[in-house]
CSV table of C-alpha atoms in Angstrom, one decimal:
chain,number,residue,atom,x,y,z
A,1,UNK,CA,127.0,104.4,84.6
A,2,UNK,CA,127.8,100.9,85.8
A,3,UNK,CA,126.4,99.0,88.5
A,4,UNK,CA,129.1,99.9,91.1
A,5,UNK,CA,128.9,103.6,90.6
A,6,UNK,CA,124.8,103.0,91.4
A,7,UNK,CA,125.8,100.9,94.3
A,8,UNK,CA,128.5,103.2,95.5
A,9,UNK,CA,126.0,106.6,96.1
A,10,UNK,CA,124.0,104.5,98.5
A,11,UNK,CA,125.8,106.1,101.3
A,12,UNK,CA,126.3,109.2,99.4
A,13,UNK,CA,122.9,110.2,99.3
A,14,UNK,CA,121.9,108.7,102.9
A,15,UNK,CA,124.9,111.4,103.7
A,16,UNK,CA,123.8,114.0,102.1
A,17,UNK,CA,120.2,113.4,103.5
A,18,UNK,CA,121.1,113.3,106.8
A,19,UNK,CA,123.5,116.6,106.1
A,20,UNK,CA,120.2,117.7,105.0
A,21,UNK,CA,118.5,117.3,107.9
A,22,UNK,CA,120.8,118.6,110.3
A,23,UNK,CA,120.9,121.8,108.2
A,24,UNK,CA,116.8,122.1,108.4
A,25,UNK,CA,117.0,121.8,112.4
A,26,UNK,CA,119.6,123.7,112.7
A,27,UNK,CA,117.4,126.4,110.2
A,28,UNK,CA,114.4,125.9,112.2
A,29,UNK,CA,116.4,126.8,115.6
A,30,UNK,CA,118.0,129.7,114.1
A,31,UNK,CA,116.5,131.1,110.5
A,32,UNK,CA,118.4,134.7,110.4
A,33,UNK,CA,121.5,132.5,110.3
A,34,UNK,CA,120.3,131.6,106.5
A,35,UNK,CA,119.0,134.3,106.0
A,36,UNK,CA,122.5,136.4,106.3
A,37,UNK,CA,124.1,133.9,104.1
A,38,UNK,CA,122.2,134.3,101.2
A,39,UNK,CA,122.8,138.2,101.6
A,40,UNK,CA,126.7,137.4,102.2
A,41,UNK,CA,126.7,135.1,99.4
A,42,UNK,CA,125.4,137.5,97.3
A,43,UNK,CA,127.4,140.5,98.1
A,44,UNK,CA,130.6,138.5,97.9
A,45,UNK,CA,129.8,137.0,94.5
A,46,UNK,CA,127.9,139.6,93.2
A,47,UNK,CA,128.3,143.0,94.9
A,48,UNK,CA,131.8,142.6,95.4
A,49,UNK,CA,133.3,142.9,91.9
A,50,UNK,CA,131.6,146.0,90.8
A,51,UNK,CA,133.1,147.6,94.1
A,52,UNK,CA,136.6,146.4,93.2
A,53,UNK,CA,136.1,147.9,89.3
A,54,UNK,CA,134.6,151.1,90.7
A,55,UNK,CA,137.5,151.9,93.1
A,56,UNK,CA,140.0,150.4,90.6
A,57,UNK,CA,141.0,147.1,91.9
A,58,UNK,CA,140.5,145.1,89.1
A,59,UNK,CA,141.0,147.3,85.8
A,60,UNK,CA,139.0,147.8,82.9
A,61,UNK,CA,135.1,147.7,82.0
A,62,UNK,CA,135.1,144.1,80.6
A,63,UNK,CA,135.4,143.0,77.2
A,64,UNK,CA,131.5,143.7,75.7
A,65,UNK,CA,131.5,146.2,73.5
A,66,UNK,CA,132.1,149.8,73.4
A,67,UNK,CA,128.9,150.9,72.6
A,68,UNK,CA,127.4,148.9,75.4
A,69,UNK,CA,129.5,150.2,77.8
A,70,UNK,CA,129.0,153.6,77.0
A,71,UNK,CA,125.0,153.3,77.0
A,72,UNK,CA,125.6,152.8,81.1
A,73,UNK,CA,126.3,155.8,83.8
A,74,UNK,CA,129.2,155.3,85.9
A,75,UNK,CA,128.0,155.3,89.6
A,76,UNK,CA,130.3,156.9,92.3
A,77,UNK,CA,131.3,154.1,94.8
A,78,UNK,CA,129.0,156.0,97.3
A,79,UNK,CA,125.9,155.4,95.3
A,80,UNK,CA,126.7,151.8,94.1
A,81,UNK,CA,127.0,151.1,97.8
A,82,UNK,CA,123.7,152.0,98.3
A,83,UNK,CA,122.3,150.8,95.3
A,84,UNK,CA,123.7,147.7,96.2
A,85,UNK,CA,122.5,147.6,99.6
A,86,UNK,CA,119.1,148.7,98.6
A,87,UNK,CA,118.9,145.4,96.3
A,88,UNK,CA,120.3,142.5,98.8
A,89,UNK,CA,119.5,144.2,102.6
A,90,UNK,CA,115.7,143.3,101.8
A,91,UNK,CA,116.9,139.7,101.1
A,92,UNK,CA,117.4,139.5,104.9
A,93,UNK,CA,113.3,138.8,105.6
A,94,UNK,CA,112.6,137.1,102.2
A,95,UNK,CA,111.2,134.3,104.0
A,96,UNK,CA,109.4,136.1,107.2
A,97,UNK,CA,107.7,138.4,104.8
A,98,UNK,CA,107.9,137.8,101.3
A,99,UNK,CA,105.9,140.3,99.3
A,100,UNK,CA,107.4,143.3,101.3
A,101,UNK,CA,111.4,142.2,100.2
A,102,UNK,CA,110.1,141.6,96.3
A,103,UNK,CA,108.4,145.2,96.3
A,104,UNK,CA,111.6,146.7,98.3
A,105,UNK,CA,114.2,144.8,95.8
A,106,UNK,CA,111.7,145.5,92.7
A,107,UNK,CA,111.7,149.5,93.7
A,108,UNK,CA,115.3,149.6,93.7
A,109,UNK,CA,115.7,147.3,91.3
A,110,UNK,CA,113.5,150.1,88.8
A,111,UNK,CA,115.3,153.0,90.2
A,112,UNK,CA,118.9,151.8,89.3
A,113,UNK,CA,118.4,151.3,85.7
A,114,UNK,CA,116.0,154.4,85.9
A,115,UNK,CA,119.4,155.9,86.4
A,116,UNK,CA,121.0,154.0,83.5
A,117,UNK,CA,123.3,151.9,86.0
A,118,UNK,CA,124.3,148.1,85.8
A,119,UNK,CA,124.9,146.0,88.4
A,120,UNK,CA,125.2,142.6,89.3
A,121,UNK,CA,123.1,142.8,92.4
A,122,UNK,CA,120.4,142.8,90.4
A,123,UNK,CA,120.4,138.9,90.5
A,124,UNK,CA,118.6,139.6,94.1
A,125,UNK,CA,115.2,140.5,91.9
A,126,UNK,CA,115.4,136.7,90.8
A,127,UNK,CA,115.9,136.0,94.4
A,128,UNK,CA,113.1,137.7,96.1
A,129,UNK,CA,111.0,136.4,93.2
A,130,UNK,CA,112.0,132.6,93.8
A,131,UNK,CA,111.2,133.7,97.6
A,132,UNK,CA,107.8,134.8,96.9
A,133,UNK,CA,106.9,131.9,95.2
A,134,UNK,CA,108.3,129.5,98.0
A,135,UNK,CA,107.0,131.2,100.8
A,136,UNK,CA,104.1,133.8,100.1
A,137,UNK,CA,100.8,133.6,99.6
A,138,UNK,CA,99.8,131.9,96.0
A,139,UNK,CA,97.4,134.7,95.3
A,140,UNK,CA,100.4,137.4,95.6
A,141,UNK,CA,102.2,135.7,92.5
A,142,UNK,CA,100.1,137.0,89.5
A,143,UNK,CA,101.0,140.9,90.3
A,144,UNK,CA,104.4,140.3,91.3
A,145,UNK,CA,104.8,138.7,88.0
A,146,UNK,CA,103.2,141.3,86.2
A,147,UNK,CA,105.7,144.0,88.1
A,148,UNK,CA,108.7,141.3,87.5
A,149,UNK,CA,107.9,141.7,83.4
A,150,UNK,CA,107.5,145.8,84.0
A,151,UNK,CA,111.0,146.1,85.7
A,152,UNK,CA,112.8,143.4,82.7
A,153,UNK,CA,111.0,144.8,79.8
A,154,UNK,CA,112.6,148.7,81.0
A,155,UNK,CA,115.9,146.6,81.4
A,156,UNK,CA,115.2,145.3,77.7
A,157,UNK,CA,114.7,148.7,77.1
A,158,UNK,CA,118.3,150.0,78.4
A,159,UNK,CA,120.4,147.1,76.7
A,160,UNK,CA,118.4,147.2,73.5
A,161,UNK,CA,121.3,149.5,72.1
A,162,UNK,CA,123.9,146.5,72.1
A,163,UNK,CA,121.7,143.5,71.8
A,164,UNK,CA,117.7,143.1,70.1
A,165,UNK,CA,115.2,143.8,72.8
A,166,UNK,CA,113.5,140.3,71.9
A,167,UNK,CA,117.2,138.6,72.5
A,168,UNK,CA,117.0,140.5,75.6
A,169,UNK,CA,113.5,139.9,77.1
A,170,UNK,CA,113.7,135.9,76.3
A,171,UNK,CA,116.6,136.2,78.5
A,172,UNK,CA,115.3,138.1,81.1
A,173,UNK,CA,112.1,136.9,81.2
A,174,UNK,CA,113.5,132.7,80.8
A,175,UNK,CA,115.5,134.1,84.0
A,176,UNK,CA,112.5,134.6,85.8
A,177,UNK,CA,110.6,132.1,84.8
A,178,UNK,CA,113.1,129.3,86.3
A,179,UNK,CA,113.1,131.1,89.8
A,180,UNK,CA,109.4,131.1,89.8
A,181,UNK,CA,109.4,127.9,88.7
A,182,UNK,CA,112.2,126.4,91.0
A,183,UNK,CA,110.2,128.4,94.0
A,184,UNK,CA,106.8,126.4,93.0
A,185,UNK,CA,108.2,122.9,92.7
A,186,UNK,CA,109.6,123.3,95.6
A,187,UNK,CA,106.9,124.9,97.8
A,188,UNK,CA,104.9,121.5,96.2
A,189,UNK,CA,107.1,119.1,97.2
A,190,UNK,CA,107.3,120.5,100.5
A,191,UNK,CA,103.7,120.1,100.7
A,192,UNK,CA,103.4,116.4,99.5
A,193,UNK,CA,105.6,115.7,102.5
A,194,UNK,CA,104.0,117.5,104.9
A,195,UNK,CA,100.8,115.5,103.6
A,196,UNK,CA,102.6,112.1,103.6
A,197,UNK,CA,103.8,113.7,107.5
A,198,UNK,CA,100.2,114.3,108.2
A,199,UNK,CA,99.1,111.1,106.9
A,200,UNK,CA,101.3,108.9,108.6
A,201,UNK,CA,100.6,111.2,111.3
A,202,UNK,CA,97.2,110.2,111.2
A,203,UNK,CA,97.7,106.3,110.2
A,204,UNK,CA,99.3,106.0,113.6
A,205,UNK,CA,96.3,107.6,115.5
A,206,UNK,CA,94.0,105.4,113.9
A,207,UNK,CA,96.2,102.4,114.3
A,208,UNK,CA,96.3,103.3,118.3
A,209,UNK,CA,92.2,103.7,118.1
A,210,UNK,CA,91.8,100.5,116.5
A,211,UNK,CA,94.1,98.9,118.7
A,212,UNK,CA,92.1,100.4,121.9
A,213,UNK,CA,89.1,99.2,119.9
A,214,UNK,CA,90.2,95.6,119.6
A,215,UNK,CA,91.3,95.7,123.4
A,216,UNK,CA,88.2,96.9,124.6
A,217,UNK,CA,86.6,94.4,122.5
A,218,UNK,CA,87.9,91.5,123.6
A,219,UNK,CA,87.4,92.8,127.2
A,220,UNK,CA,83.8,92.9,126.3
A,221,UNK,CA,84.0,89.3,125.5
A,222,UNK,CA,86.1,88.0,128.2
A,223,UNK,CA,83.5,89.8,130.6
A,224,UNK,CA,80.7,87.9,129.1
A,225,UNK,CA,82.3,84.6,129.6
A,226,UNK,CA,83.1,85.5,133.1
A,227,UNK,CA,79.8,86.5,133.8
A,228,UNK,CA,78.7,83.2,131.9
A,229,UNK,CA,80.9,80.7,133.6
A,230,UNK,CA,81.0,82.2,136.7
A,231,UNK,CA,76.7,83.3,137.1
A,232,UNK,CA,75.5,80.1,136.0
A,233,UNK,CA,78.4,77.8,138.3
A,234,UNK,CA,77.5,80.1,141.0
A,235,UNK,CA,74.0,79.2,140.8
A,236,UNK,CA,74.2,75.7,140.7
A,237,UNK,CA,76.6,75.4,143.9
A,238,UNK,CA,74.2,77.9,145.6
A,239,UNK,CA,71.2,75.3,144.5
A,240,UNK,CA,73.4,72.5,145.9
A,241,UNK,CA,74.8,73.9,149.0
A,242,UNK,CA,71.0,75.0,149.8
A,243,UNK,CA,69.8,71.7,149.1
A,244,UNK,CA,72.4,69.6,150.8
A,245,UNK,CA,71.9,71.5,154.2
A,246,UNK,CA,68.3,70.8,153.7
A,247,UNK,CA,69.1,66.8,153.2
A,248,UNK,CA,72.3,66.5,155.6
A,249,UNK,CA,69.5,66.2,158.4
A,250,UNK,CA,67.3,63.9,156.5
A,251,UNK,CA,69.1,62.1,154.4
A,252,UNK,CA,73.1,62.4,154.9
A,253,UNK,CA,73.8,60.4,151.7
A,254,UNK,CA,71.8,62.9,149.9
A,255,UNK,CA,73.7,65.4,151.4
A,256,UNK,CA,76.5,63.7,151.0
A,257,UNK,CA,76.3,63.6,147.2
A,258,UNK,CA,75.4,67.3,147.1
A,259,UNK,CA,78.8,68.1,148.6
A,260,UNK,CA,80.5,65.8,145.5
A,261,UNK,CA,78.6,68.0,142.9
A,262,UNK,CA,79.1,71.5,144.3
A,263,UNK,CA,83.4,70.3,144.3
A,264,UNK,CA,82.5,68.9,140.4
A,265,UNK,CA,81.1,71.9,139.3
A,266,UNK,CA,83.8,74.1,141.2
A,267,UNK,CA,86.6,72.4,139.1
A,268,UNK,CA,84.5,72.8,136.6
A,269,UNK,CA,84.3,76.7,136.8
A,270,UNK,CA,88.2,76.7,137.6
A,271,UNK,CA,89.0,74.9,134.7
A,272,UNK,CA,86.9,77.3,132.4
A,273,UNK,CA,88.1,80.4,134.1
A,274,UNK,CA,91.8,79.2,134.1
A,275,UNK,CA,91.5,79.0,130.0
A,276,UNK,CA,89.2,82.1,129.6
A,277,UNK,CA,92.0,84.0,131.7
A,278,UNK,CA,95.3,81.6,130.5
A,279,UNK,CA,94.9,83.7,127.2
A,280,UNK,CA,95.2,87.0,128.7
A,281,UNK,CA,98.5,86.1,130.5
A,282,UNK,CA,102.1,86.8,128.8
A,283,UNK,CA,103.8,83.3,128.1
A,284,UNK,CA,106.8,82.6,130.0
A,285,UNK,CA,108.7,79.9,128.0
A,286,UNK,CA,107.2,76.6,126.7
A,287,UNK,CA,105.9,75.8,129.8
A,288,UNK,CA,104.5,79.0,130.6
A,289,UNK,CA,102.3,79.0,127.8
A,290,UNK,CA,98.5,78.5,129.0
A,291,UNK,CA,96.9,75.3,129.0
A,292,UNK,CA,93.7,75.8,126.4
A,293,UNK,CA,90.9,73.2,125.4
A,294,UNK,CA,88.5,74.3,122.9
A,295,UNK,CA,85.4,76.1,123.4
A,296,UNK,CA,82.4,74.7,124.5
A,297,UNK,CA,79.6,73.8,122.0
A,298,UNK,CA,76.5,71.6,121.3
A,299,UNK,CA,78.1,68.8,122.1
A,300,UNK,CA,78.3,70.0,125.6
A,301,UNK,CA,75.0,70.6,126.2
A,302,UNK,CA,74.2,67.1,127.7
A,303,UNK,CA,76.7,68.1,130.3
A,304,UNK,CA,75.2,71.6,131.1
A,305,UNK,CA,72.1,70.3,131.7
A,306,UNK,CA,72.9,67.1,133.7
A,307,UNK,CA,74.9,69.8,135.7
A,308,UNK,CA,71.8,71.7,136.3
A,309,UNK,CA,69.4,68.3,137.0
A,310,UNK,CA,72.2,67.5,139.6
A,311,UNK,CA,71.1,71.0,141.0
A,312,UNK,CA,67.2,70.0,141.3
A,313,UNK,CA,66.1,71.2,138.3
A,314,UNK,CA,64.1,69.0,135.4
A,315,UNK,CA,65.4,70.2,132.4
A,316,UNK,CA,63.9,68.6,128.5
A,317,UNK,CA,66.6,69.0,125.8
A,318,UNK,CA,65.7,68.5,122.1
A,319,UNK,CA,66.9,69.5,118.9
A,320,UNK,CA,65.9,69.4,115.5
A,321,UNK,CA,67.4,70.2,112.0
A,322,UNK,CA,71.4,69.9,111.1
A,323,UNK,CA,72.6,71.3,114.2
A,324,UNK,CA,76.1,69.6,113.3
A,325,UNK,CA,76.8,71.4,110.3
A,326,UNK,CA,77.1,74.5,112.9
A,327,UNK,CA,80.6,76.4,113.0
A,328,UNK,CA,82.1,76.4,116.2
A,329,UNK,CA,81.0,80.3,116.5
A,330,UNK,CA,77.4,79.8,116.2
A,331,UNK,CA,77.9,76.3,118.2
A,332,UNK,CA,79.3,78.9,121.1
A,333,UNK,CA,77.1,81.5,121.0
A,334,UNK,CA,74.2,78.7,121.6
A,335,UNK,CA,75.4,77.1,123.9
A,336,UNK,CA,76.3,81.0,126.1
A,337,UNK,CA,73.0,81.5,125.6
A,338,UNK,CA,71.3,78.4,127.0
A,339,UNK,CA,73.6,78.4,129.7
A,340,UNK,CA,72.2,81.6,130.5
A,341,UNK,CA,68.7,80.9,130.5
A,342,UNK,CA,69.2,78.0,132.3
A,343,UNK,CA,71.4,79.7,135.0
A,344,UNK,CA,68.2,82.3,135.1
A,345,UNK,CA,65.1,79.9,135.6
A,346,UNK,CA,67.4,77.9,138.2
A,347,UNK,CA,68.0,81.3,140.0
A,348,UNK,CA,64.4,82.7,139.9
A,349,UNK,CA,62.3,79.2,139.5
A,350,UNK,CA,64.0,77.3,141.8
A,351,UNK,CA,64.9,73.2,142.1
A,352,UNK,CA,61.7,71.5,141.4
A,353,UNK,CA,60.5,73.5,138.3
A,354,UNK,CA,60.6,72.1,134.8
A,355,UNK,CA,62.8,73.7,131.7
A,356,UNK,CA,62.0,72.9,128.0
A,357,UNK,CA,65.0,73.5,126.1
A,358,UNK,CA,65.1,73.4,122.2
A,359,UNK,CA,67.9,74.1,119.3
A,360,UNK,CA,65.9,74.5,115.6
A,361,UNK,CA,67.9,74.6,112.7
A,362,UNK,CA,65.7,75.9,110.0
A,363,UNK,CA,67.4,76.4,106.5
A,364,UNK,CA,69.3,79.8,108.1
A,365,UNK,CA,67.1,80.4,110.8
A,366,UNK,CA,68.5,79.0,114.2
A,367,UNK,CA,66.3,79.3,117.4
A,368,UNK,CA,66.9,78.2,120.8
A,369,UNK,CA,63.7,78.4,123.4
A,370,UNK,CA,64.1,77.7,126.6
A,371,UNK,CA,60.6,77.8,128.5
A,372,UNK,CA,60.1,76.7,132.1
A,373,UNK,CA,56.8,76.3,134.4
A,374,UNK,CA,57.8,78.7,137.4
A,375,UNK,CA,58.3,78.2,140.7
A,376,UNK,CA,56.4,75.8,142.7
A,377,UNK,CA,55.6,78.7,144.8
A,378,UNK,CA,54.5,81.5,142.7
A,379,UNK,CA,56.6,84.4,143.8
A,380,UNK,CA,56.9,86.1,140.2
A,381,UNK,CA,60.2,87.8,138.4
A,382,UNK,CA,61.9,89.9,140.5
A,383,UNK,CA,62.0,93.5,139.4
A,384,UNK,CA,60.4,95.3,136.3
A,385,UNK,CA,60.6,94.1,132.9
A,386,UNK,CA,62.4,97.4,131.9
A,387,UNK,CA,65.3,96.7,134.9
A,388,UNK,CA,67.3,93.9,132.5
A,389,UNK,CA,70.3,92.1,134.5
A,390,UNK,CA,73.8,91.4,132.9
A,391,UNK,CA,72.5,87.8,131.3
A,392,UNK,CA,70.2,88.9,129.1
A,393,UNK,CA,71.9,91.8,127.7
A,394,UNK,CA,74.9,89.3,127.3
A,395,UNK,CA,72.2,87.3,125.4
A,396,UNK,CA,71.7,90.1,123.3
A,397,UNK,CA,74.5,90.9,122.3
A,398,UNK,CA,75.9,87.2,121.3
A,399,UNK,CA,72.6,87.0,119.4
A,400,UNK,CA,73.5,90.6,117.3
A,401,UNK,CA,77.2,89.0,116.3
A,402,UNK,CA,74.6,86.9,114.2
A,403,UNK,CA,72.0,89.3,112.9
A,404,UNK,CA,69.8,87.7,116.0
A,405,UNK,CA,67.5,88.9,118.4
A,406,UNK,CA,66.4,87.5,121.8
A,407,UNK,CA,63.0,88.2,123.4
A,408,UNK,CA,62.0,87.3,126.6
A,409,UNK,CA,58.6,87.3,129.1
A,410,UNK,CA,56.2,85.4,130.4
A,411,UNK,CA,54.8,81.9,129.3
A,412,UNK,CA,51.5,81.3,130.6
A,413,UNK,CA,51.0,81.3,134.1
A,414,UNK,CA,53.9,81.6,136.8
A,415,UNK,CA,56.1,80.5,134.0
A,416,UNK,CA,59.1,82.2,131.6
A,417,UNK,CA,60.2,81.9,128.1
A,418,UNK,CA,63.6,83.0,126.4
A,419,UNK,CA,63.6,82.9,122.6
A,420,UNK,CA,67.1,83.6,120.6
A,421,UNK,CA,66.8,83.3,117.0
A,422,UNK,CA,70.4,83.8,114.7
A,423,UNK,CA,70.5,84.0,111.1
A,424,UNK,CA,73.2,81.8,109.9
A,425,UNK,CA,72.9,83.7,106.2
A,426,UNK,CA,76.1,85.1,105.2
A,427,UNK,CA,76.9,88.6,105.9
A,428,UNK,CA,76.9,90.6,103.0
A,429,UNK,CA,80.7,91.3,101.7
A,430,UNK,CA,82.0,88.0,103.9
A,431,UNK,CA,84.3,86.0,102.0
């Protein structure tokens, strides 16, 4: 076969399978109609022309021999009719019910040569056998086999006058053999497709739920940067505003210079929210597409906490260890979380109060402490230690992304500590 002829039953065989599946929907919507033209085809092919020899249509007995045509009774036309129709009416529910058409054809199929007679309707035996083993139940097929080899070894039996009985059961029994076979391999590869139907079937669902998954994930995420951003900016205007009403009596410039640093760290917090939420929108064209600057890290820091000595608040920054061999997820994660517990000891300690802030970089041991000395006025943490806000479970989670865990209580006296420690190992099977 040459290269064109492969090349040329392309669209043969996309026509034939899309015949194909036309004919299986158009089964599915209407089985009998199959179902009566297996019987018709089997009449007309089969039935038909020992009707036609009976009544004398078509002349003579054939050309076998003499002897084998004698060892045969001549049926009337009445009682090939139904002989006939006892062999191919059962084919009519071969498919709805199986095992009840194989032991209707079977029965008539043992009563006709009972009788001596032989007709070519008996090819519906093979039928109802192919039948069973596409559509019944698996556990049916070892009788119906066993019956199948009664009913050919009588038929071995009848014929064994013009040919040897062993000739005549390889036959028979080869016969057989290739329906039930061509019934399995089918009913198998009807069952790897449904199983590659049910797998896809099942790829897709778990395609959708990780999909879901990722979307609720990175809602998760843009949540806790919104709560980040938008608590700790928050606080500090709320710190300023408070303390430039306080000064716009006393001191106007102070006041003044309150008002510069509450608009400062406004555009501040519009600038991060317009990149945490530029991401989420749909581009529109080139210049549609959000404007994004890089996530904050270490390095940013100095800013967050002159930011929150602008507010009032005395805050101590050190670090120790390589802190600048850090990977801009870790880099992030620290710096969430000291914004965070800086946001909180300006919220509950109030301006005035000292923070000690600390990054320690410890082979792969990272810890961040942020301890402060209370408020001036000792008015304690609001709530109970069990009622945890939104910033320190936000802590706690950042910290588990690492293999981290984040602990905080009191320090001594009126005032509060906040220990995160990430392990910067690794994770087993990371590449």
């Amino acid at each position: 076969m040459t290269t064109e002829d492969l090349s040329g039953m392309g669209p043969l065989v996309a026509r034939l399978g899309r015949a194909g599946q036309r004919l299986r929907h158009a089964d599915r919507a209407r089985p009998w109609v199959l179902d009566t033209a297996v019987v018709v085809v089997v009449f007309l092919v089969f039935c038909l022309p020992d009707l036609l020899h009976a009544v004398g249509v078509i002349g003579g007995d054939g050309d076998g021999p003499r002897r084998f045509r004698l060892a045969f009774t001549r049926l009337p036309v009445a009682g090939m009719l139904a002989l006939q129709a006892g062999l191919v009416v059962p084919l009519l529910w071969r498919r709805r019910a199986p095992a009840a058409a194989f032991g209707a054809v079977t029965a008539v199929f043992v009563l006709q040569w009972s009788l001596g007679a032989l007709l070519r309707a008996d090819v519906a035996l093979f039928v109802a056998l192919y039948s069973l083993a596409l559509h019944g139940r698996l556990r049916q097929l070892p009788w119906a086999c066993a019956v199948a080899a009664g009913a050919l070894s009588l038929v071995a039996a009848r014929v064994s006058v013009a040919m040897s009985v062993w000739d005549a059961l390889f036959f028979l029994f080869s016969t057989a053999t290739a329906a039930l076979a061509l019934g399995l391999m089918i009913r198998i590869r009807r069952a790897q497709l449904a199983g590659l139907r049910d797998r896809a079937t099942r790829l897709e669902i778990e395609r959708d739920q990780r999909d879901r998954l990722a979307v609720a994930s990175e809602r998760a995420r843009v949540a806790r940067e919104m709560h980040d951003i938008v608590g700790h900016n928050l606080s500090v205007i709320i710190t300023l505003a408070d303390a430039g009403a306080y000064a716009a009596g006393a001191a106007p410039e102070r006041g003044k210079e309150a008002l510069h640093l509450i608009g400062d760290t406004g555009r501040q917090a519009l600038s991060e929210l317009r990149r945490v939420l530029g991401v989420l929108r749909e581009p529109d064209g080139p210049r549609g597409e959000p404007e994004l600057s890089p996530q904050p890290g270490l390095a940013d820091i100095d800013a967050l906490c002159e930011a929150v000595r602008a507010a009032g608040l005395e805050v101590v920054y050190r670090t120790a260890g390589d802190i600048d061999a850090l990977d801009s997820g870790v880099q992030l994660t620290v710096y969430r979380i000291a914004q965070e517990a800086l946001t909180n000891t300006l919220k509950h300690a109030g301006a005035g109060a000292r923070a000690n802030l600390a990054v320690l970089v410890e082979d792969t041991r990272l810890t961040i402490t942020v301890q402060d000395s209370g408020p001036s006025t000792p008015v304690g943490r609001p709530g109970p230690a069990n009622e945890e806000g939104h910033g320190l479970v936000g802590m706690r989670e950042r910290a588990a992304l690492y293999g981290g865990h984040v602990s905080a209580g009191p320090a001594g006296g009126a005032g509060w500590m906040v220990r995160a420690t990430l392990d910067l190992a690794p994770q087993a099977g990371a590449r």
